[in-house]
DNA sequence: AACGTTCGCAACCGCCCTTCT
DNA sequence: TAGAAGGGCGGTTGCGAACGT
């Protein structure tokens, strides 16, 4: 079957098809495209929205002459074509925000995305699944486990903060990282005269996101793995600060232990030895210093 | 160079909620 | 007020590029 050009059948969609017999028949009668969007389709959609605005996606698709479902048009616009969509590597600051907000809200991608200007829920979801879950797999633990959450909170996040501050120190930018940033209030999305909703970071976020799409500080961007490398196996002031700040988090968060290191006791010794026996730590989440730190 | 595997991400699916008629 | 229509969201899939052997 040609995946990119199929007849719409009963198997597609949720209530959309289930409840809409007329629409269903109409769509059965017309060939609807699926799969990757062409340049022409993109152009048509952008043009149409520029003149008529968003909303009413099904009728929009019809009126624009797009042989796509309304859902498909909406998705294409929100995740790709919107002018304020920010593409490129997830920055360190964004990683920090994602980790923190995910610890609060779980897989509420759209809610998390509201705090990352220009990032879509789909992008954040993909980031989480491809990067964070990969590391959880390396650690042989579940991303939902307390062990993994504590690892994020007490190792990765403080070190992200360190890295961000270190990068900031090497630039002329005045950037202050507030490890408690995610205590900020949820900022409502502004609607600018029916224009595109543009989420913005709360003023309480004291991270500058003004620079390039690669990194606010003009430095190379790395992922979670990088944030765990090249750091002394001691609890730095930043980390201590972070522990203190963490204790102020809301009840919904994993409550830190008295030392913030209790999770180490839960670390599976067999897994630990497997990591350490692994040899090539550059390919793993942890380096040897991290192992000493954990032990 | 060829082949197999892994990774990243765009797009789709299907459930659920809200809005409309 | 009920059913239809539209939209939002989290989960999943599949393709192409990158990487490894």
Short mmCIF file of C-alpha atoms (C1' of nucleotides) in Angstrom, two decimals:
data_model
loop_
_atom_site.label_atom_id
_atom_site.label_comp_id
_atom_site.label_asym_id
_atom_site.label_seq_id
_atom_site.Cartn_x
_atom_site.Cartn_y
_atom_site.Cartn_z
CA UNK A 1 0.00 0.00 0.00
CA UNK A 2 1.21 3.47 -0.80
CA UNK A 3 1.65 4.89 2.64
CA UNK A 4 1.82 8.43 1.35
CA UNK A 5 -1.40 8.38 -0.56
CA UNK A 6 -4.21 6.41 0.95
CA UNK A 7 -7.92 6.37 1.07
CA UNK A 8 -9.20 7.42 4.44
CA UNK A 9 -10.86 4.54 6.14
CA UNK A 10 -12.57 3.77 9.43
CA UNK A 11 -9.32 2.77 11.00
CA UNK A 12 -7.97 6.30 11.17
CA UNK A 13 -8.41 8.82 13.88
CA UNK A 14 -10.36 8.71 17.07
CA UNK A 15 -13.77 10.23 17.58
CA UNK A 16 -13.12 12.36 14.61
CA UNK A 17 -13.99 9.54 12.26
CA UNK A 18 -16.17 7.71 14.71
CA UNK A 19 -18.58 10.57 15.13
CA UNK A 20 -18.53 12.24 11.78
CA UNK A 21 -20.25 10.10 9.20
CA UNK A 22 -20.71 12.83 6.63
CA UNK A 23 -17.14 13.98 6.95
CA UNK A 24 -16.04 10.38 6.91
CA UNK A 25 -17.85 9.69 3.67
CA UNK A 26 -16.53 12.89 2.20
CA UNK A 27 -12.99 11.92 3.09
CA UNK A 28 -13.51 8.42 1.78
CA UNK A 29 -14.47 9.93 -1.52
CA UNK A 30 -11.37 12.03 -1.80
CA UNK A 31 -7.78 10.97 -1.79
CA UNK A 32 -6.06 12.26 1.29
CA UNK A 33 -2.32 12.45 1.44
CA UNK A 34 -0.31 11.12 4.33
CA UNK A 35 3.35 11.00 5.20
CA UNK A 36 5.96 13.70 4.70
CA UNK A 37 4.78 17.12 3.62
CA UNK A 38 5.96 18.56 0.35
CA UNK A 39 7.30 22.07 -0.10
CA UNK A 40 4.19 22.96 -2.06
CA UNK A 41 1.92 21.79 0.72
CA UNK A 42 3.91 23.73 3.28
CA UNK A 43 3.72 26.83 1.15
CA UNK A 44 -0.01 26.43 0.70
CA UNK A 45 -0.60 26.03 4.40
CA UNK A 46 1.61 28.97 5.37
CA UNK A 47 -0.02 31.15 2.79
CA UNK A 48 -3.51 30.24 3.87
CA UNK A 49 -2.84 30.82 7.55
CA UNK A 50 -1.12 34.11 6.78
CA UNK A 51 -4.32 35.35 5.17
CA UNK A 52 -7.00 33.63 7.21
CA UNK A 53 -5.42 32.67 10.49
CA UNK A 54 -5.46 29.42 12.41
CA UNK A 55 -8.33 27.36 13.68
CA UNK A 56 -11.05 25.14 12.25
CA UNK A 57 -8.44 22.86 10.88
CA UNK A 58 -10.70 20.57 8.90
CA UNK A 59 -12.34 23.39 7.03
CA UNK A 60 -8.98 25.09 6.74
CA UNK A 61 -7.58 22.03 5.03
CA UNK A 62 -10.51 21.93 2.63
CA UNK A 63 -10.53 25.64 1.86
CA UNK A 64 -6.79 25.72 1.36
CA UNK A 65 -7.08 22.89 -1.10
CA UNK A 66 -4.87 20.66 0.94
CA UNK A 67 -5.56 16.97 0.65
CA UNK A 68 -4.78 16.47 4.27
CA UNK A 69 -6.78 15.95 7.41
CA UNK A 70 -7.27 18.93 9.68
CA UNK A 71 -5.26 17.16 12.29
CA UNK A 72 -2.37 16.72 9.95
CA UNK A 73 -2.43 20.42 9.03
CA UNK A 74 -2.58 21.46 12.65
CA UNK A 75 0.33 19.22 13.56
CA UNK A 76 2.42 20.40 10.64
CA UNK A 77 1.80 24.02 11.52
CA UNK A 78 2.35 23.76 15.25
CA UNK A 79 5.39 21.51 15.15
CA UNK A 80 7.16 22.74 12.08
CA UNK A 81 5.85 25.69 10.12
CA UNK A 82 4.99 28.16 12.87
CA UNK A 83 7.40 31.10 12.56
CA UNK A 84 8.35 31.02 16.22
CA UNK A 85 9.29 27.36 16.24
CA UNK A 86 12.83 27.08 17.47
CA UNK A 87 14.85 24.29 15.95
CA UNK A 88 18.22 22.84 16.72
CA UNK A 89 19.91 21.21 19.67
CA UNK A 90 18.32 21.42 23.06
CA UNK A 91 20.51 23.76 25.08
CA UNK A 92 21.86 23.07 28.53
CA UNK A 93 19.39 25.51 30.01
CA UNK A 94 16.55 23.85 28.22
CA UNK A 95 17.73 20.46 29.39
CA UNK A 96 17.66 21.74 32.92
CA UNK A 97 14.17 23.09 32.57
CA UNK A 98 12.95 19.87 31.00
CA UNK A 99 14.42 17.71 33.73
CA UNK A 100 13.03 19.90 36.45
CA UNK A 101 9.58 20.30 35.01
CA UNK A 102 9.33 16.65 34.13
CA UNK A 103 10.09 15.79 37.73
CA UNK A 104 7.14 17.92 38.69
CA UNK A 105 4.61 17.11 36.02
CA UNK A 106 5.70 13.88 34.39
CA UNK A 107 4.86 13.42 30.72
CA UNK A 108 2.90 16.63 30.44
CA UNK A 109 4.82 17.62 27.34
CA UNK A 110 2.66 20.48 26.26
CA UNK A 111 2.74 21.95 29.73
CA UNK A 112 6.51 21.66 29.83
CA UNK A 113 6.74 23.15 26.36
CA UNK A 114 4.97 26.27 27.57
CA UNK A 115 8.09 27.05 29.57
CA UNK A 116 10.44 26.54 26.67
CA UNK A 117 9.81 29.28 24.14
CA UNK A 118 9.75 28.00 20.62
CA UNK A 119 9.98 24.37 21.59
CA UNK A 120 7.13 22.05 20.79
CA UNK A 121 5.76 19.33 22.97
CA UNK A 122 6.70 16.85 20.29
CA UNK A 123 10.31 17.97 20.34
CA UNK A 124 10.52 17.74 24.11
CA UNK A 125 8.88 14.36 24.06
CA UNK A 126 11.35 13.15 21.47
CA UNK A 127 14.23 14.55 23.50
CA UNK A 128 13.05 12.74 26.59
CA UNK A 129 12.56 9.46 24.84
CA UNK A 130 15.78 9.48 22.83
CA UNK A 131 18.16 10.96 25.39
CA UNK A 132 16.88 10.66 28.89
CA UNK A 133 15.34 7.24 28.52
CA UNK A 134 18.47 6.06 26.81
CA UNK A 135 20.49 7.01 29.84
CA UNK A 136 17.99 5.32 32.11
CA UNK A 137 18.46 2.23 30.04
CA UNK A 138 22.21 2.49 30.47
CA UNK A 139 21.68 2.72 34.18
CA UNK A 140 19.39 -0.27 33.95
CA UNK A 141 16.69 1.47 35.85
CA UNK A 142 13.26 2.80 35.07
CA UNK A 143 12.89 6.49 34.34
CA UNK A 144 10.01 6.50 36.77
CA UNK A 145 12.04 4.98 39.56
CA UNK A 146 13.11 7.02 42.54
CA UNK A 147 16.66 5.96 41.86
CA UNK A 148 16.66 7.53 38.46
CA UNK A 149 14.84 10.64 39.59
CA UNK A 150 17.32 11.12 42.39
CA UNK A 151 20.19 10.63 40.00
CA UNK A 152 18.81 13.40 37.87
CA UNK A 153 18.16 15.66 40.80
CA UNK A 154 21.37 15.22 42.69
CA UNK A 155 23.84 14.64 39.91
CA UNK A 156 22.76 15.73 36.49
CA UNK A 157 20.88 18.85 37.35
CA UNK A 158 23.47 20.36 39.68
CA UNK A 159 26.08 19.63 37.08
CA UNK A 160 24.03 21.20 34.37
CA UNK A 161 23.86 24.25 36.56
CA UNK A 162 27.60 24.15 36.99
CA UNK A 163 28.16 23.85 33.28
CA UNK A 164 25.82 26.67 32.50
CA UNK A 165 27.51 28.89 35.03
CA UNK A 166 30.93 27.89 33.81
CA UNK A 167 29.92 28.72 30.29
CA UNK A 168 28.49 32.00 31.45
CA UNK A 169 31.71 32.87 33.20
CA UNK A 170 33.53 32.54 29.90
CA UNK A 171 31.36 35.04 28.16
CA UNK A 172 30.56 38.64 28.58
CA UNK A 173 26.92 37.76 29.07
CA UNK A 174 25.60 38.40 32.51
CA UNK A 175 23.67 35.29 33.29
CA UNK A 176 22.42 34.15 36.61
CA UNK A 177 21.18 30.66 37.03
CA UNK A 178 18.69 30.16 39.72
CA UNK A 179 18.51 26.46 40.52
CA UNK A 180 15.13 27.07 41.99
CA UNK A 181 13.84 28.48 38.76
CA UNK A 182 11.16 25.92 38.33
CA UNK A 183 9.43 27.15 41.39
CA UNK A 184 8.23 29.95 39.23
CA UNK A 185 4.61 30.43 38.52
CA UNK A 186 3.01 29.08 35.43
CA UNK A 187 2.69 31.87 32.96
CA UNK A 188 -0.43 31.90 30.84
CA UNK A 189 0.00 31.80 27.15
CA UNK A 190 -0.59 35.16 25.60
CA UNK A 191 -2.84 35.54 22.65
CA UNK A 192 -1.78 38.44 20.56
CA UNK A 193 -4.74 39.55 18.49
CA UNK A 194 -5.53 36.08 17.30
CA UNK A 195 -1.95 35.67 16.37
CA UNK A 196 -0.04 32.56 17.17
CA UNK A 197 0.18 31.71 20.81
CA UNK A 198 3.68 32.40 21.92
CA UNK A 199 4.67 30.76 25.14
CA UNK A 200 7.35 32.54 27.03
CA UNK A 201 9.51 31.76 29.94
CA UNK A 202 8.41 33.14 33.23
CA UNK A 203 10.24 36.17 34.53
CA UNK A 204 11.19 34.04 37.47
CA UNK A 205 13.32 31.97 35.19
CA UNK A 206 16.62 33.68 35.49
CA UNK A 207 18.17 31.95 32.54
CA UNK A 208 19.02 33.98 29.50
CA UNK A 209 17.76 32.41 26.34
CA UNK A 210 18.63 35.27 24.15
CA UNK A 211 21.48 33.89 22.17
CA UNK A 212 21.65 31.43 19.36
CA UNK A 213 19.60 28.34 18.88
CA UNK A 214 22.58 26.30 19.74
CA UNK A 215 23.39 27.74 23.07
CA UNK A 216 22.68 30.88 24.93
CA UNK A 217 26.34 31.33 25.56
CA UNK A 218 27.68 30.55 22.19
CA UNK A 219 29.35 27.42 23.41
CA UNK A 220 28.92 23.95 22.06
CA UNK A 221 25.90 22.19 23.33
CA UNK A 222 25.99 18.77 24.81
CA UNK A 223 23.49 16.39 26.18
CA UNK A 224 23.00 14.71 29.49
CA UNK A 225 25.99 12.58 28.95
CA UNK A 226 28.26 15.54 28.66
CA UNK A 227 26.92 17.10 31.76
CA UNK A 228 28.22 14.20 33.76
CA UNK A 229 31.77 14.36 32.56
CA UNK A 230 34.83 16.17 33.73
CA UNK A 231 33.73 17.14 37.15
CA UNK A 232 35.44 16.54 40.45
CA UNK A 233 33.91 13.81 42.54
CA UNK A 234 32.98 16.14 45.30
CA UNK A 235 29.80 17.89 46.12
CA UNK A 236 30.35 21.40 44.96
CA UNK A 237 28.84 24.52 46.38
CA UNK A 238 26.44 24.50 43.51
CA UNK A 239 25.32 21.04 44.30
CA UNK A 240 24.94 21.88 47.96
CA UNK A 241 22.95 24.91 46.98
CA UNK A 242 20.90 22.76 44.74
CA UNK A 243 20.14 20.33 47.52
CA UNK A 244 19.01 23.22 49.67
CA UNK A 245 16.91 24.65 46.92
CA UNK A 246 15.43 21.29 46.18
CA UNK A 247 14.06 20.97 49.65
CA UNK A 248 11.83 23.89 48.92
CA UNK A 249 10.12 22.17 46.05
CA UNK A 250 6.48 21.49 46.18
CA UNK A 251 4.98 18.36 47.62
CA UNK A 252 4.50 16.89 44.20
CA UNK A 253 8.21 16.55 43.83
CA UNK A 254 10.29 13.70 45.04
CA UNK A 255 11.16 14.82 48.50
CA UNK A 256 14.91 14.91 48.97
CA UNK A 257 16.36 12.90 51.79
CA UNK A 258 18.25 14.44 54.65
CA UNK A 259 21.56 14.09 52.90
CA UNK A 260 20.25 14.06 49.42
CA UNK A 261 22.30 10.97 48.81
CA UNK A 262 20.15 8.25 50.25
CA UNK A 263 19.36 6.97 46.82
CA UNK A 264 22.85 5.59 46.56
CA UNK A 265 21.84 2.87 48.95
CA UNK A 266 19.24 1.79 46.50
CA UNK A 267 21.75 1.53 43.71
CA UNK A 268 21.93 -2.01 42.55
CA UNK A 269 25.38 -3.27 43.30
CA UNK A 270 25.40 -5.63 40.38
CA UNK A 271 24.52 -2.88 37.99
CA UNK A 272 27.18 -0.72 39.54
CA UNK A 273 29.87 -3.29 39.04
CA UNK A 274 28.70 -3.87 35.51
CA UNK A 275 29.11 -0.22 34.70
CA UNK A 276 32.49 -0.12 36.28
CA UNK A 277 33.57 -3.25 34.52
CA UNK A 278 32.36 -1.80 31.30
CA UNK A 279 35.73 -0.24 30.67
CA UNK A 280 34.92 2.50 28.26
CA UNK A 281 33.34 5.15 30.38
CA UNK A 282 33.36 7.67 27.64
CA UNK A 283 30.50 5.76 26.14
CA UNK A 284 28.60 5.55 29.36
CA UNK A 285 26.71 8.03 31.37
CA UNK A 286 29.19 7.94 34.19
CA UNK A 287 32.87 8.44 34.45
CA UNK A 288 35.10 6.92 37.07
CA UNK A 289 34.83 9.97 39.24
CA UNK A 290 31.10 9.70 39.26
CA UNK A 291 31.43 6.15 40.46
CA UNK A 292 33.58 7.30 43.36
CA UNK A 293 31.12 10.01 44.06
CA UNK A 294 28.22 7.59 44.15
CA UNK A 295 30.08 5.08 46.27
"C1'" DA B 1 32.35 -0.50 -0.40
"C1'" DA B 2 28.58 -3.00 1.35
"C1'" DC B 3 25.74 -4.31 4.75
"C1'" DG B 4 23.54 -4.19 9.26
"C1'" DT B 5 22.36 -1.54 13.33
"C1'" DT B 6 21.23 2.48 15.90
"C1'" DC B 7 19.43 7.01 16.41
"C1'" DG B 8 16.64 11.16 15.83
"C1'" DC B 9 12.55 12.99 14.59
"C1'" DA B 10 8.38 13.97 11.73
"C1'" DA B 11 4.06 12.23 11.38
"C1'" DC B 12 0.31 9.35 12.65
"C1'" DC B 13 -2.98 6.96 15.93
"C1'" DG B 14 -6.45 6.86 19.15
"C1'" DC B 15 -8.35 8.41 23.36
"C1'" DC B 16 -10.39 12.10 25.70
"C1'" DC B 17 -12.15 16.68 26.44
"C1'" DT B 18 -14.36 20.89 24.83
"C1'" DT B 19 -17.23 23.41 21.82
"C1'" DC B 20 -20.90 23.73 18.69
"C1'" DT B 21 -25.54 22.95 16.89
"C1'" DT C 1 -29.30 18.40 26.69
"C1'" DA C 2 -27.53 15.01 23.53
"C1'" DG C 3 -24.93 14.02 19.74
"C1'" DA C 4 -21.70 15.68 16.37
"C1'" DA C 5 -17.62 18.04 15.26
"C1'" DG C 6 -13.28 19.90 16.38
"C1'" DG C 7 -9.12 20.06 18.85
"C1'" DG C 8 -5.43 18.63 22.32
"C1'" DC C 9 -2.44 15.40 23.99
"C1'" DG C 10 0.45 11.28 25.02
"C1'" DG C 11 2.02 7.25 22.87
"C1'" DT C 12 3.80 4.94 18.86
"C1'" DT C 13 5.61 4.12 14.29
"C1'" DG C 14 8.50 4.22 10.38
"C1'" DC C 15 11.82 6.52 7.52
"C1'" DG C 16 16.25 8.36 6.50
"C1'" DA C 17 20.73 9.58 8.16
"C1'" DA C 18 24.59 8.40 10.81
"C1'" DC C 19 27.41 5.09 12.61
"C1'" DG C 20 29.69 0.64 13.22
"C1'" DT C 21 31.55 -3.70 11.42
#
